[in-house]
Coordinates of N, CA and C and ligand atoms in Angstrom, one line a residue:
X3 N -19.5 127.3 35.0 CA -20.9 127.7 35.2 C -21.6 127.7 33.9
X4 N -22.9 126.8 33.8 CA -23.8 126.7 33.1 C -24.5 126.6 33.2
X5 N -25.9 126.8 32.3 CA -27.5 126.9 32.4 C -28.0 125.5 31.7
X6 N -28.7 124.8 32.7 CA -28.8 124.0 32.2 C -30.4 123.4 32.1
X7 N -30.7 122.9 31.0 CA -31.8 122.5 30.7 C -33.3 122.2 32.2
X8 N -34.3 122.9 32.5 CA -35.3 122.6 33.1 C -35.8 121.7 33.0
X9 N -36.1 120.0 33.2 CA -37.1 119.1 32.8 C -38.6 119.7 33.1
X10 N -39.2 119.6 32.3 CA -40.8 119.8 33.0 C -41.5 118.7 33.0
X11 N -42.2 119.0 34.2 CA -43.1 118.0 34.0 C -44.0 117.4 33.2
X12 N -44.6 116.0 33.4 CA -45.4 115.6 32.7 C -44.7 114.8 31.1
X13 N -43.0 115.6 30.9 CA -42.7 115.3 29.5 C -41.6 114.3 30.2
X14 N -41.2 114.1 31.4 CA -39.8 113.0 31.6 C -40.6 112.4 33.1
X15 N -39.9 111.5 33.4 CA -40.7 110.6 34.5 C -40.0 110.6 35.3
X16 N -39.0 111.1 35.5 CA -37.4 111.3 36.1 C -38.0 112.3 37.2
X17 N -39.1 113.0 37.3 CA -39.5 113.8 38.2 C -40.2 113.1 39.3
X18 N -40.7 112.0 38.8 CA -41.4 110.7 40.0 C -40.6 110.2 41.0
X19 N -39.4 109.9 40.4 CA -38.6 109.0 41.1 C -38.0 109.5 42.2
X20 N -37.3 108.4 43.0 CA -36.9 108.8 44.2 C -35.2 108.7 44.3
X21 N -34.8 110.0 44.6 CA -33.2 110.0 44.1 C -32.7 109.6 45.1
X22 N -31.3 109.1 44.0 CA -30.1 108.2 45.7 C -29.6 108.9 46.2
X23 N -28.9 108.8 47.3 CA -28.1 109.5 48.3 C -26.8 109.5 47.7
X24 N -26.0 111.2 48.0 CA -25.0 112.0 47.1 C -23.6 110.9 48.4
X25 N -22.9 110.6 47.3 CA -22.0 109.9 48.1 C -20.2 110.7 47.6
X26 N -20.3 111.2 46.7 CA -19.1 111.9 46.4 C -18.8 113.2 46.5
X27 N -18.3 114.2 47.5 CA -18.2 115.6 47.8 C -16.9 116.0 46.9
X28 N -17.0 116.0 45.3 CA -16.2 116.4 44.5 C -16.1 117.1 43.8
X29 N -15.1 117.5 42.4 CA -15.0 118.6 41.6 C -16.8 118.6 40.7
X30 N -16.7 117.3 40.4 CA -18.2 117.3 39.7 C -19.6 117.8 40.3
X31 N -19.8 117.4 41.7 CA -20.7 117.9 42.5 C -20.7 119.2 42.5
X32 N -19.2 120.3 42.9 CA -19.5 121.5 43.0 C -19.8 122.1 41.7
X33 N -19.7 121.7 40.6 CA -19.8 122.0 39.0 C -21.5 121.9 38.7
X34 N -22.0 120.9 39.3 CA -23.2 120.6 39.0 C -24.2 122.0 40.0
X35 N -23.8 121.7 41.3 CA -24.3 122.9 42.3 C -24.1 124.0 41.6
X36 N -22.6 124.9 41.2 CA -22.7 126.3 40.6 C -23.7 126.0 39.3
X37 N -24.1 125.0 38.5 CA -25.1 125.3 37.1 C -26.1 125.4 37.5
X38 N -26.9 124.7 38.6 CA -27.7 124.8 39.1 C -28.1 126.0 39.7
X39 N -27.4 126.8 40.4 CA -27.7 128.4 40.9 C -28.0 128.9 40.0
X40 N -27.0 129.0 39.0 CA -27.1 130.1 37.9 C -28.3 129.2 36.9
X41 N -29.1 128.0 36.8 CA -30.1 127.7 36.5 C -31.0 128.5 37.0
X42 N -30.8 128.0 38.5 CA -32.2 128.8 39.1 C -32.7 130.3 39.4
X43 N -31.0 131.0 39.1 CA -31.3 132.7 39.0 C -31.5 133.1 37.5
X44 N -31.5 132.8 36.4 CA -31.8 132.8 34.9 C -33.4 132.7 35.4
X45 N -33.8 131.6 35.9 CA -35.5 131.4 35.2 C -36.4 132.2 36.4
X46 N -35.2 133.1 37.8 CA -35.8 133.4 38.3 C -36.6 132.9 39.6
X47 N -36.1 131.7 39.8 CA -37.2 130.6 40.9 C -36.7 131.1 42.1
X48 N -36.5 130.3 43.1 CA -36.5 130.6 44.6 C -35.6 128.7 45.1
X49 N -35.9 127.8 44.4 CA -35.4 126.9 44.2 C -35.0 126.0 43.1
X50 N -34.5 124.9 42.7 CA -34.3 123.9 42.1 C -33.4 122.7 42.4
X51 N -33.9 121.6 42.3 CA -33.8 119.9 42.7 C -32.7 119.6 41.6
X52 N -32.0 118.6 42.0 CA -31.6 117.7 41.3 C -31.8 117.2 40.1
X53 N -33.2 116.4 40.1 CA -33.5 115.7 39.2 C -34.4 116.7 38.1
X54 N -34.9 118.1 38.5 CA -34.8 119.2 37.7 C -34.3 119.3 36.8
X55 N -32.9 119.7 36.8 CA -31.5 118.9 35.7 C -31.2 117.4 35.1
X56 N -32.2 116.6 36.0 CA -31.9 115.3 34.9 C -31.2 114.6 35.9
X57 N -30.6 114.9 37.3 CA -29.8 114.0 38.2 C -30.5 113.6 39.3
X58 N -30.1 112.0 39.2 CA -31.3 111.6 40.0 C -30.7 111.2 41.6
X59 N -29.8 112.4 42.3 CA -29.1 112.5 43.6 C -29.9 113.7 44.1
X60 N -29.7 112.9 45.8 CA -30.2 113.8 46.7 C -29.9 115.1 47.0
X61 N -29.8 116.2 46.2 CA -29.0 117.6 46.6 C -30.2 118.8 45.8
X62 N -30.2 119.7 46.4 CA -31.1 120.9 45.6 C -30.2 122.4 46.2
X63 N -30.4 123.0 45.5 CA -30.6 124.6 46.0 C -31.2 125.8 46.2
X64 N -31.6 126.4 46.7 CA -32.9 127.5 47.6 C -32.2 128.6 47.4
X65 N -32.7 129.9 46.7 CA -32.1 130.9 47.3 C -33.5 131.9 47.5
X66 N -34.0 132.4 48.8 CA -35.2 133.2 48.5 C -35.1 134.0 48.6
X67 N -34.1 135.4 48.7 CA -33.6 136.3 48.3 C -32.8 136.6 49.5
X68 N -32.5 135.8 50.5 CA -31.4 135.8 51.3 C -30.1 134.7 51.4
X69 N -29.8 134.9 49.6 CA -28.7 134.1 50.4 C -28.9 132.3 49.7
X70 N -27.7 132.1 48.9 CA -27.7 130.7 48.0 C -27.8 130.0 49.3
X71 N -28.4 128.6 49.4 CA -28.6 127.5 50.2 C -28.2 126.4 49.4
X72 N -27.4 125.7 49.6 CA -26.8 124.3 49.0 C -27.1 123.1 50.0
X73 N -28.1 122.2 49.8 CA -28.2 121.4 50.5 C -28.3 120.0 50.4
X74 N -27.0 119.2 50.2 CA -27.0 117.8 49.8 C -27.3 116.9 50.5
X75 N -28.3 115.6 50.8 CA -28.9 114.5 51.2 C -29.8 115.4 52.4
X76 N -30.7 116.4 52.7 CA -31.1 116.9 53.2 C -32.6 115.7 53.8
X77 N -32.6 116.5 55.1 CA -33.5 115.4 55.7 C -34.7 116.5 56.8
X78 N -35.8 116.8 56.7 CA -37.1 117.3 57.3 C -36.6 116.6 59.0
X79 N -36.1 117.2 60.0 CA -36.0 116.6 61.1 C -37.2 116.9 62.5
X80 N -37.7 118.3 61.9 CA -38.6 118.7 62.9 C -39.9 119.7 62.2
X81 N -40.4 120.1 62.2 CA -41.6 120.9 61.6 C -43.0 121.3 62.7
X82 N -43.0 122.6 62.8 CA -44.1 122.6 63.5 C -44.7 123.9 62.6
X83 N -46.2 124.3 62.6 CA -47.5 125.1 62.5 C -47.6 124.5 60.7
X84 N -48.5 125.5 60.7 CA -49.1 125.3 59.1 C -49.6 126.2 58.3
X85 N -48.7 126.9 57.1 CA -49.5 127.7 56.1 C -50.2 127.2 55.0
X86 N -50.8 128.0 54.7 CA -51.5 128.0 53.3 C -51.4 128.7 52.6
X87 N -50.5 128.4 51.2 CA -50.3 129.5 50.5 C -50.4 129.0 48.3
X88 N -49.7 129.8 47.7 CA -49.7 129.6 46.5 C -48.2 129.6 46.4
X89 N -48.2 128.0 45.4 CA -46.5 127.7 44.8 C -47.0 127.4 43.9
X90 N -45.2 127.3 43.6 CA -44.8 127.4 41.3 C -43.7 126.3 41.7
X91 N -43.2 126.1 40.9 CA -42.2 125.2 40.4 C -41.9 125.4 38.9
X92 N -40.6 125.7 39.0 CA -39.9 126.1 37.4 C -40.0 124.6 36.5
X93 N -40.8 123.0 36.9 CA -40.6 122.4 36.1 C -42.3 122.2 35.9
X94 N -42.7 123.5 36.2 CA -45.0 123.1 35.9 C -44.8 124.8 35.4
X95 N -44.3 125.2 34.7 CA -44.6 126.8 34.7 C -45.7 127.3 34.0
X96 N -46.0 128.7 34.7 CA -47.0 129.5 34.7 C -48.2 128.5 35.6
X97 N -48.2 127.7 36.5 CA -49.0 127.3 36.9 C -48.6 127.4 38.7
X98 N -49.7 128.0 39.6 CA -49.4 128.0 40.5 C -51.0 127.2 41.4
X99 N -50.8 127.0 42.3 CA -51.8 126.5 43.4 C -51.3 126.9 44.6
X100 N -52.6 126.4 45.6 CA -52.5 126.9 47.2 C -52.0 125.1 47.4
X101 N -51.2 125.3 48.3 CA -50.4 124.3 49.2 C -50.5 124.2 50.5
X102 N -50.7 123.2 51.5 CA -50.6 123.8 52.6 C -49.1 123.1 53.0
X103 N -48.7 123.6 53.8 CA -47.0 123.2 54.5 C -46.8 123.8 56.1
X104 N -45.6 123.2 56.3 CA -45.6 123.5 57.7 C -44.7 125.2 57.6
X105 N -45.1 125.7 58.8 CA -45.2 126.9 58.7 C -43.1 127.0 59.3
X106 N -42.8 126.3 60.2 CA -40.8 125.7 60.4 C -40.9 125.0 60.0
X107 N -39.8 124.6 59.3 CA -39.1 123.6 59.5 C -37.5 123.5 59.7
X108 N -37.6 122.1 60.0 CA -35.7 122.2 61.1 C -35.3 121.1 59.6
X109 N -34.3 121.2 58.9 CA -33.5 120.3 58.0 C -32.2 119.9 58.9
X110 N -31.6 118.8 58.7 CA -30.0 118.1 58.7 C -29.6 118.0 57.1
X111 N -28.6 118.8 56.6 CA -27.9 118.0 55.4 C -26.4 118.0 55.7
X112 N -25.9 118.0 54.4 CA -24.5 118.3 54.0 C -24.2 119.0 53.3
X113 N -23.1 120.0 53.3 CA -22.7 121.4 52.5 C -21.6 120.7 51.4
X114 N -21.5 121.3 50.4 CA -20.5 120.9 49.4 C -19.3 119.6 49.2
X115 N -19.1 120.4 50.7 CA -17.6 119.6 51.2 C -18.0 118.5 51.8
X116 N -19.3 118.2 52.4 CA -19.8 116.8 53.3 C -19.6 116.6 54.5
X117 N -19.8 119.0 54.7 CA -20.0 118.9 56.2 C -21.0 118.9 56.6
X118 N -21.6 118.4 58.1 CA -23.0 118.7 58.2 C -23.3 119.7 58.6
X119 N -24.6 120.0 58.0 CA -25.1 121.7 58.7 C -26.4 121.3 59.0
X120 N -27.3 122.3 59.8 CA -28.3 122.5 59.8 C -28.5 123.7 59.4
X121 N -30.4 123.6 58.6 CA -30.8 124.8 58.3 C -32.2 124.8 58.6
X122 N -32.5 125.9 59.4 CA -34.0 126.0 59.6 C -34.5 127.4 59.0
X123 N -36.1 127.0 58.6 CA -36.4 127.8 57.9 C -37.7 128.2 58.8
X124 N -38.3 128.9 58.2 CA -39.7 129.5 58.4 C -40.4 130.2 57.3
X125 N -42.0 130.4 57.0 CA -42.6 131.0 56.0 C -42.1 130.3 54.5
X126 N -41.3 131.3 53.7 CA -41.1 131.1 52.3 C -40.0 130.0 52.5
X127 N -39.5 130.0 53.0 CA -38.3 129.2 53.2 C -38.7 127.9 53.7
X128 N -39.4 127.8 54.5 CA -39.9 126.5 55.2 C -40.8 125.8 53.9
X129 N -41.5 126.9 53.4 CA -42.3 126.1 52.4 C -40.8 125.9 50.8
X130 N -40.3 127.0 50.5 CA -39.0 126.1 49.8 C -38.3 124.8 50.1
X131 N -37.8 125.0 51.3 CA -37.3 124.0 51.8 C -38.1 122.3 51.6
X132 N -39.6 122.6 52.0 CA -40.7 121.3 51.6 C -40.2 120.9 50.6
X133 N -40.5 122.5 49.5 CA -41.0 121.8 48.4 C -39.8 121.3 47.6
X134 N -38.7 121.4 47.5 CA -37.3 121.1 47.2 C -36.9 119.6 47.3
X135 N -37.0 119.1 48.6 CA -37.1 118.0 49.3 C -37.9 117.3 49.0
X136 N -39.1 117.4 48.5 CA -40.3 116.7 47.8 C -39.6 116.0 46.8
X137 N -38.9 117.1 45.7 CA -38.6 117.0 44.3 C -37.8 115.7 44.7
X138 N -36.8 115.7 45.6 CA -36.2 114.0 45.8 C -36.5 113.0 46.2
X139 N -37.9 113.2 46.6 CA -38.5 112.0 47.0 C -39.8 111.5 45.7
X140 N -39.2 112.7 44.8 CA -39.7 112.2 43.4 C -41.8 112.8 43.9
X141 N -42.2 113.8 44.4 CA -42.7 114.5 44.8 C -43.4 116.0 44.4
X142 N -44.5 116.6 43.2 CA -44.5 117.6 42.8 C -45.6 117.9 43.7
X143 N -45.5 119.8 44.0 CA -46.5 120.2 44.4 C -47.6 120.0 44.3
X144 N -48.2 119.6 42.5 CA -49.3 119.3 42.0 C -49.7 117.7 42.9
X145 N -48.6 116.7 43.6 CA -48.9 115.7 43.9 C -49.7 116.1 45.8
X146 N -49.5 117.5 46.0 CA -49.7 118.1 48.0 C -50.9 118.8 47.6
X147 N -51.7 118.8 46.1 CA -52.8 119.7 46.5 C -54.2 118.9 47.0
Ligands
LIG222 CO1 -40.3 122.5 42.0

């Protein structure tokens, strides 16, 4: 378990891009997942992507105070209503805006091991969930306002 460096935006281009699909459920993947938690509970967030850390694979993780979410090649399968609210991202900090997002959403990924799960969210979660999923399609909130 390690803390590993935030890219921010604007200073690497590695946030634009659109990441590949995770094909190896191995010792390195779960190495990279546990630095990434312990990334995202050090700076405090609610999430962090992939390419956050500098890797440009489909995987992030969510925790919004229920509970670590690991979710590799993750895919938006259903979504219904719409909030409006204010998001941050640990790679634009001290900067927040109003966003709008769907108010559910239904996800398909894969858990550690490269089983599949679903996870549905709603509210904070629905809108983490977006905004997470964004980050791999190389996607910042600043790009939804
Ligand atoms: Co973000």
């Amino acid at each position: 378990m390690a803390i590993r460096e935030i890219t921010k935006y604007g200073k690497d281009a590695i946030l634009k891009k659109v990441c590949r699909t995770q094909m190896n459920f191995d010792d390195r993947l779960a190495q990279i997942l546990d630095d990434m938690a312990d990334t995202m509970y050090n700076a405090d967030g609610v999430g962090l992507a992939a390419p956050q850390v500098g890797i440009l694979r489909r995987y992030c993780v969510i925790d919004i105070g229920e509970g670590l979410v690991e979710l590799i090649n993750p895919v938006i399968v259903e979504t219904s209503g719409e909030q409006t609210g204010q998001e941050g991202c640990l790679s634009v900090p001290g900067r927040y805006e109003e966003v709008t997002r769907p108010m559910k959403v239904k996800v398909r990924a894969q858990n550690r091991k490269g089983e599949n799960i679903v996870v549905e969210g709603e509210g904070l979660m629905a809108r983490a969930l977006c905004h997470e999923i964004d980050h791999l399609d190389g996607i910042v909130f600043l790009d939804r306002m």
